[in-house]
Amino acid sequence: MKNNSFLSFLLFADAVILVLGGYILRINNLVPFFLTVATYASVVFILAVAYSVLAGNKRAQFLGFILGFVAVAISTNPEHISALMEFGSTVPLSEADITMILGFYVLPIIYIVKYATTFFTARKAQTTSH
């Protein structure tokens, strides 16, 4: 259960960071409205996955693992890379970049590593106990 709580926390924290980043981008008119809507739709999905992970759903844990890779992949598009290259040019863009680094790299990578470590440790324990 402790692992479920930690993985769920990572997803919940990621959702909060994405809300903050979406808000920063929207109020500063840095992205079109439809991207803000897409961001908040993603947040709702991530929160549903976080709740399912907290409830112990193994498929949701794996889905969180996949979402981690999706987050990193999404953040490698030219617009995100360009925004990172402009870090420090303006306060709003720098704030948005910080949320991007946390929400698309740091938290998803921690989730990926924690999930993989737990999964492979459990598998190893199963194979050695038989």
XYZ file of N, CA, C and O in Angstrom:
520
model
N 0.823 -1.197 0.000
C 0.000 0.000 0.000
C 0.864 1.258 0.000
O 0.504 2.244 -0.601
N 2.013 1.175 0.676
C 2.903 2.334 0.735
C 3.358 2.737 -0.674
O 3.414 3.920 -0.996
N 3.669 1.755 -1.509
C 4.089 2.029 -2.880
C 2.953 2.677 -3.672
O 3.182 3.607 -4.441
N 1.720 2.190 -3.467
C 0.566 2.792 -4.141
C 0.445 4.267 -3.782
O 0.170 5.101 -4.635
N 0.628 4.573 -2.511
C 0.523 5.962 -2.047
C 1.579 6.838 -2.706
O 1.288 7.960 -3.130
N 2.797 6.336 -2.784
C 3.874 7.130 -3.375
C 3.636 7.355 -4.865
O 3.764 8.485 -5.363
N 3.281 6.282 -5.591
C 3.022 6.423 -7.026
C 1.840 7.356 -7.271
O 1.878 8.201 -8.173
N 0.799 7.212 -6.456
C -0.363 8.089 -6.576
C 0.021 9.541 -6.288
O -0.410 10.463 -6.991
N 0.837 9.745 -5.273
C 1.312 11.095 -4.954
C 2.046 11.708 -6.132
O 1.849 12.893 -6.457
N 2.904 10.937 -6.788
C 3.643 11.451 -7.949
C 2.686 11.897 -9.051
O 2.872 12.963 -9.656
N 1.665 11.096 -9.303
C 0.680 11.460 -10.328
C -0.115 12.694 -9.911
O -0.351 13.593 -10.726
N -0.531 12.732 -8.654
C -1.275 13.883 -8.165
C -0.418 15.150 -8.246
O -0.881 16.195 -8.711
N 0.833 15.064 -7.826
C 1.738 16.216 -7.887
C 1.937 16.661 -9.337
O 1.966 17.869 -9.625
N 2.046 15.701 -10.240
C 2.192 16.033 -11.651
C 0.964 16.785 -12.154
O 1.099 17.780 -12.878
N -0.214 16.339 -11.760
C -1.451 17.013 -12.165
C -1.473 18.457 -11.660
O -1.832 19.378 -12.405
N -1.068 18.657 -10.421
C -1.041 20.007 -9.845
C -0.059 20.892 -10.608
O -0.369 22.045 -10.948
N 1.101 20.363 -10.901
C 2.124 21.115 -11.651
C 1.602 21.472 -13.042
O 1.801 22.592 -13.529
N 0.917 20.519 -13.698
C 0.379 20.797 -15.032
C -0.718 21.857 -14.990
O -0.818 22.693 -15.899
N -1.542 21.844 -13.944
C -2.554 22.901 -13.789
C -1.870 24.253 -13.663
O -2.247 25.229 -14.318
N -0.845 24.309 -12.828
C -0.114 25.554 -12.627
C 0.538 26.024 -13.935
O 0.437 27.194 -14.315
N 1.196 25.108 -14.634
C 1.836 25.461 -15.903
C 0.823 25.920 -16.939
O 1.042 26.906 -17.645
N -0.297 25.212 -17.028
C -1.351 25.609 -17.962
C -1.892 26.985 -17.640
O -2.145 27.795 -18.540
N -2.049 27.257 -16.359
C -2.531 28.564 -15.931
C -1.544 29.670 -16.308
O -1.925 30.704 -16.858
N -0.278 29.435 -16.029
C 0.758 30.423 -16.371
C 0.759 30.699 -17.874
O 0.810 31.856 -18.310
N 0.706 29.636 -18.659
C 0.715 29.801 -20.115
C -0.531 30.545 -20.608
O -0.460 31.374 -21.508
N -1.680 30.240 -20.003
C -2.932 30.862 -20.447
C -3.005 32.337 -20.074
O -3.350 33.171 -20.911
N -2.710 32.665 -18.809
C -2.863 34.068 -18.398
C -1.851 34.983 -19.081
O -2.079 36.183 -19.167
N -0.771 34.405 -19.557
C 0.233 35.193 -20.266
C 0.087 35.075 -21.782
O 0.950 35.538 -22.524
N -0.993 34.423 -22.203
C -1.303 34.266 -23.620
C -0.140 33.669 -24.413
O 0.160 34.097 -25.519
N 0.495 32.658 -23.833
C 1.642 32.021 -24.476
C 1.252 30.813 -25.318
O 2.074 30.312 -26.090
N 0.022 30.323 -25.140
C -0.469 29.185 -25.928
C -1.909 29.456 -26.329
O -2.627 30.198 -25.660
N -2.353 28.810 -27.406
C -3.754 28.954 -27.794
C -4.686 28.290 -26.767
O -4.281 27.366 -26.052
N -5.919 28.746 -26.743
C -6.901 28.264 -25.781
C -7.079 26.743 -25.844
O -7.190 26.083 -24.820
N -7.099 26.175 -27.046
C -7.337 24.734 -27.170
C -6.246 23.912 -26.473
O -6.513 22.817 -25.975
N -5.025 24.429 -26.412
C -3.972 23.705 -25.687
C -4.205 23.743 -24.184
O -3.887 22.784 -23.476
N -4.765 24.820 -23.702
C -5.115 24.900 -22.287
C -6.210 23.886 -21.970
O -6.135 23.179 -20.959
N -7.200 23.793 -22.844
C -8.274 22.809 -22.661
C -7.695 21.396 -22.684
O -8.030 20.553 -21.837
N -6.808 21.123 -23.613
C -6.176 19.802 -23.706
C -5.360 19.501 -22.447
O -5.365 18.367 -21.945
N -4.677 20.503 -21.935
C -3.896 20.325 -20.708
C -4.806 19.939 -19.548
O -4.535 18.983 -18.816
N -5.905 20.666 -19.396
C -6.803 20.387 -18.274
C -7.542 19.066 -18.446
O -7.820 18.382 -17.463
N -7.815 18.659 -19.681
C -8.400 17.337 -19.919
C -7.398 16.248 -19.511
O -7.775 15.240 -18.895
N -6.138 16.473 -19.831
C -5.087 15.525 -19.423
C -4.984 15.440 -17.909
O -4.785 14.356 -17.354
N -5.129 16.566 -17.252
C -5.065 16.606 -15.795
C -6.180 15.756 -15.185
O -5.948 14.984 -14.246
N -7.382 15.859 -15.731
C -8.500 15.058 -15.228
C -8.190 13.571 -15.386
O -8.410 12.775 -14.465
N -7.635 13.195 -16.520
C -7.260 11.802 -16.759
C -6.182 11.351 -15.773
O -6.273 10.269 -15.192
N -5.167 12.172 -15.572
C -4.085 11.835 -14.643
C -4.629 11.679 -13.226
O -4.228 10.765 -12.489
N -5.557 12.544 -12.831
C -6.156 12.433 -11.492
C -6.943 11.138 -11.346
O -6.907 10.497 -10.283
N -7.645 10.717 -12.402
C -8.378 9.445 -12.360
C -7.406 8.277 -12.211
O -7.651 7.347 -11.431
N -6.295 8.339 -12.923
C -5.280 7.291 -12.807
C -4.673 7.312 -11.403
O -4.484 6.256 -10.784
N -4.399 8.497 -10.874
C -3.833 8.613 -9.519
C -4.760 7.979 -8.491
O -4.303 7.264 -7.590
N -6.055 8.234 -8.609
C -7.022 7.644 -7.677
C -7.025 6.116 -7.794
O -7.040 5.407 -6.789
N -6.994 5.609 -9.022
C -6.987 4.161 -9.237
C -5.710 3.519 -8.697
O -5.740 2.422 -8.146
N -4.602 4.204 -8.863
C -3.330 3.700 -8.309
C -3.423 3.647 -6.796
O -3.027 2.653 -6.167
N -3.953 4.686 -6.190
C -4.104 4.716 -4.732
C -4.985 3.565 -4.250
O -4.720 2.981 -3.198
N -5.985 3.205 -5.049
C -6.885 2.101 -4.700
C -6.236 0.733 -4.930
O -6.837 -0.293 -4.625
N -5.014 0.723 -5.472
C -4.288 -0.530 -5.650
C -4.449 -1.190 -7.002
O -4.064 -2.341 -7.184
N -4.991 -0.492 -7.968
C -5.206 -1.043 -9.293
C -3.864 -1.195 -10.021
O -3.198 -0.206 -10.328
N -3.478 -2.431 -10.292
C -2.184 -2.717 -10.942
C -2.144 -2.206 -12.380
O -1.102 -1.751 -12.848
N -3.279 -2.279 -13.072
C -3.310 -1.761 -14.450
C -3.114 -0.252 -14.460
O -2.472 0.291 -15.352
N -3.693 0.422 -13.478
C -3.517 1.879 -13.383
C -2.053 2.209 -13.090
O -1.526 3.193 -13.614
N -1.402 1.395 -12.260
C 0.025 1.620 -11.999
C 0.814 1.521 -13.297
O 1.685 2.349 -13.568
N 0.497 0.496 -14.086
C 1.184 0.333 -15.368
C 0.841 1.484 -16.308
O 1.714 1.980 -17.032
N -0.410 1.929 -16.303
C -0.806 3.062 -17.125
C -0.015 4.315 -16.734
O 0.421 5.078 -17.597
N 0.199 4.523 -15.439
C 1.028 5.633 -14.983
C 2.447 5.526 -15.521
O 3.068 6.522 -15.893
N 2.952 4.302 -15.571
C 4.278 4.019 -16.127
C 4.326 4.442 -17.600
O 5.244 5.157 -18.024
N 3.302 4.055 -18.360
C 3.225 4.427 -19.780
C 3.078 5.940 -19.926
O 3.719 6.560 -20.783
N 2.250 6.543 -19.083
C 2.068 7.999 -19.133
C 3.380 8.741 -18.886
O 3.592 9.829 -19.429
N 4.257 8.164 -18.082
C 5.569 8.771 -17.857
C 6.357 8.881 -19.150
O 6.939 9.931 -19.457
N 6.342 7.811 -19.929
C 7.042 7.840 -21.218
C 6.363 8.806 -22.185
O 7.038 9.520 -22.933
N 5.037 8.845 -22.153
C 4.298 9.765 -23.018
C 4.653 11.207 -22.677
O 4.876 12.034 -23.565
N 4.737 11.513 -21.391
C 5.073 12.878 -20.964
C 6.443 13.293 -21.494
O 6.598 14.389 -22.033
N 7.413 12.417 -21.341
C 8.763 12.741 -21.827
C 8.744 12.895 -23.346
O 9.333 13.834 -23.886
N 8.032 12.005 -24.037
C 7.964 12.079 -25.502
C 7.299 13.374 -25.958
O 7.786 14.037 -26.889
N 6.208 13.756 -25.309
C 5.505 14.991 -25.677
C 6.422 16.196 -25.508
O 6.413 17.118 -26.321
N 7.212 16.176 -24.461
C 8.046 17.345 -24.163
C 9.251 17.481 -25.083
O 9.983 18.460 -24.990
N 9.442 16.516 -25.965
C 10.573 16.632 -26.893
C 10.165 17.248 -28.225
O 10.980 17.295 -29.144
N 8.917 17.748 -28.307
C 8.514 18.383 -29.567
C 9.232 19.737 -29.698
O 9.707 20.304 -28.718
N 9.312 20.261 -30.915
C 10.072 21.500 -31.138
C 9.608 22.696 -30.300
O 10.440 23.505 -29.867
N 8.304 22.804 -30.056
C 7.804 23.942 -29.283
C 8.303 23.895 -27.837
O 8.696 24.914 -27.272
N 8.276 22.703 -27.246
C 8.759 22.578 -25.871
C 10.268 22.820 -25.791
O 10.741 23.498 -24.876
N 10.998 22.267 -26.726
C 12.456 22.459 -26.732
C 12.791 23.938 -26.932
O 13.666 24.487 -26.256
N 12.080 24.584 -27.833
C 12.293 26.009 -28.071
C 12.016 26.824 -26.815
O 12.772 27.750 -26.477
N 10.944 26.476 -26.119
C 10.606 27.181 -24.878
C 11.714 26.995 -23.838
O 12.080 27.943 -23.128
N 12.242 25.783 -23.745
C 13.338 25.544 -22.786
C 14.587 26.342 -23.150
O 15.301 26.814 -22.264
N 14.819 26.508 -24.443
C 15.994 27.260 -24.891
C 15.865 28.743 -24.552
O 16.855 29.455 -24.493
N 14.626 29.200 -24.313
C 14.393 30.601 -23.982
C 14.253 30.827 -22.474
O 13.825 31.895 -22.045
N 14.630 29.816 -21.699
C 14.545 29.937 -20.241
C 15.309 31.186 -19.799
O 16.424 31.437 -20.229
N 14.670 31.979 -18.954
C 15.302 33.189 -18.442
C 14.995 34.436 -19.249
O 15.305 35.541 -18.816
N 14.385 34.266 -20.420
C 14.105 35.443 -21.249
C 12.982 36.300 -20.665
O 13.034 37.515 -20.759
N 11.978 35.659 -20.087
C 10.895 36.386 -19.404
C 10.504 35.588 -18.159
O 10.706 34.368 -18.111
N 9.934 36.260 -17.187
C 9.509 35.571 -15.965
C 8.423 34.541 -16.258
O 8.544 33.386 -15.830
N 7.348 34.905 -16.994
C 6.309 33.901 -17.245
C 6.821 32.669 -17.993
O 6.451 31.543 -17.661
N 7.670 32.872 -18.979
C 8.202 31.736 -19.722
C 9.100 30.883 -18.830
O 9.054 29.652 -18.892
N 9.876 31.499 -17.980
C 10.732 30.750 -17.056
C 9.893 29.959 -16.060
O 10.211 28.802 -15.754
N 8.809 30.566 -15.561
C 7.912 29.847 -14.653
C 7.282 28.648 -15.361
O 7.213 27.544 -14.799
N 6.839 28.862 -16.601
C 6.255 27.772 -17.375
C 7.292 26.684 -17.644
O 6.986 25.488 -17.587
N 8.527 27.078 -17.921
C 9.599 26.099 -18.148
C 9.857 25.262 -16.905
O 10.082 24.052 -17.003
N 9.820 25.894 -15.744
C 10.034 25.149 -14.495
C 8.929 24.110 -14.316
O 9.199 22.955 -13.976
N 7.678 24.514 -14.593
C 6.591 23.537 -14.474
C 6.732 22.439 -15.526
O 6.404 21.284 -15.261
N 7.232 22.779 -16.710
C 7.444 21.759 -17.745
C 8.520 20.766 -17.301
O 8.352 19.555 -17.445
N 9.600 21.260 -16.764
C 10.675 20.375 -16.315
C 10.172 19.434 -15.215
O 10.438 18.231 -15.252
N 9.421 19.981 -14.279
C 8.885 19.148 -13.199
C 7.810 18.178 -13.701
O 7.831 16.993 -13.367
N 6.869 18.699 -14.495
C 5.709 17.914 -14.898
C 5.930 16.965 -16.056
O 5.208 15.978 -16.189
N 6.918 17.247 -16.905
C 7.156 16.405 -18.069
C 8.446 15.587 -17.971
O 8.655 14.694 -18.787
N 9.305 15.922 -17.020
C 10.556 15.185 -16.881
C 10.736 14.607 -15.476
O 10.764 13.394 -15.303
N 10.878 15.458 -14.485
C 11.263 15.016 -13.141
C 10.255 14.023 -12.548
O 10.622 12.893 -12.209
N 9.006 14.440 -12.410
C 8.012 13.559 -11.789
C 7.751 12.296 -12.614
O 7.722 11.194 -12.050
N 7.575 12.407 -13.943
C 7.394 11.168 -14.711
C 8.588 10.215 -14.635
O 8.406 8.998 -14.542
N 9.794 10.742 -14.639
C 10.975 9.866 -14.569
C 11.069 9.198 -13.197
O 11.406 8.012 -13.099
N 10.748 9.928 -12.152
C 10.722 9.308 -10.820
C 9.689 8.183 -10.798
O 9.948 7.097 -10.270
N 8.506 8.433 -11.380
C 7.470 7.401 -11.437
C 7.983 6.179 -12.196
O 7.837 5.053 -11.737
N 8.559 6.393 -13.364
C 9.073 5.292 -14.193
C 10.081 4.457 -13.409
O 10.001 3.222 -13.374
N 11.029 5.126 -12.777
C 12.075 4.412 -12.023
C 11.478 3.661 -10.843
O 11.803 2.480 -10.615
N 10.598 4.306 -10.090
C 9.990 3.660 -8.924
C 9.141 2.467 -9.338
O 9.224 1.395 -8.727
N 8.341 2.631 -10.372
C 7.498 1.533 -10.844
C 8.370 0.371 -11.323
O 8.129 -0.784 -10.956
N 9.351 0.664 -12.152
C 10.208 -0.390 -12.702
C 10.969 -1.105 -11.590
O 11.066 -2.332 -11.590
N 11.494 -0.354 -10.652
C 12.233 -0.952 -9.537
C 11.327 -1.879 -8.731
O 11.697 -3.015 -8.418
N 10.137 -1.415 -8.416
C 9.185 -2.215 -7.646
C 8.753 -3.445 -8.429
O 8.699 -4.549 -7.893
N 8.452 -3.260 -9.705
C 7.991 -4.361 -10.544
C 9.060 -5.448 -10.656
O 8.779 -6.625 -10.460
N 10.284 -5.056 -10.960
C 11.337 -6.049 -11.150
C 11.766 -6.689 -9.829
O 12.129 -7.858 -9.797
N 11.693 -5.958 -8.740
C 11.997 -6.523 -7.424
C 10.953 -7.582 -7.072
O 11.290 -8.658 -6.583
N 9.679 -7.281 -7.328
C 8.602 -8.232 -7.048
C 8.724 -9.470 -7.940
O 8.536 -10.595 -7.474
N 9.061 -9.276 -9.183
C 9.243 -10.420 -10.084
C 10.402 -11.299 -9.678
O 10.329 -12.511 -9.720
N 11.480 -10.661 -9.262
C 12.645 -11.415 -8.823
C 12.309 -12.223 -7.578
O 12.705 -13.382 -7.450
N 11.553 -11.624 -6.671
C 11.151 -12.324 -5.465
C 10.255 -13.513 -5.792
O 10.365 -14.571 -5.173
N 9.389 -13.387 -6.790
C 8.522 -14.484 -7.200
C 9.318 -15.632 -7.803
O 9.059 -16.793 -7.503
N 10.288 -15.318 -8.653
C 11.052 -16.373 -9.309
C 11.998 -17.077 -8.350
O 12.258 -18.267 -8.514
N 12.485 -16.392 -7.353
C 13.402 -17.044 -6.408
C 12.646 -17.830 -5.344
O 13.209 -18.725 -4.722
N 11.351 -17.534 -5.146
C 10.579 -18.250 -4.129
C 10.000 -19.557 -4.661
O 9.507 -20.366 -3.914
N 10.050 -19.759 -5.985
C 9.498 -20.991 -6.551
C 10.550 -22.008 -6.702
O 11.429 -22.359 -6.957
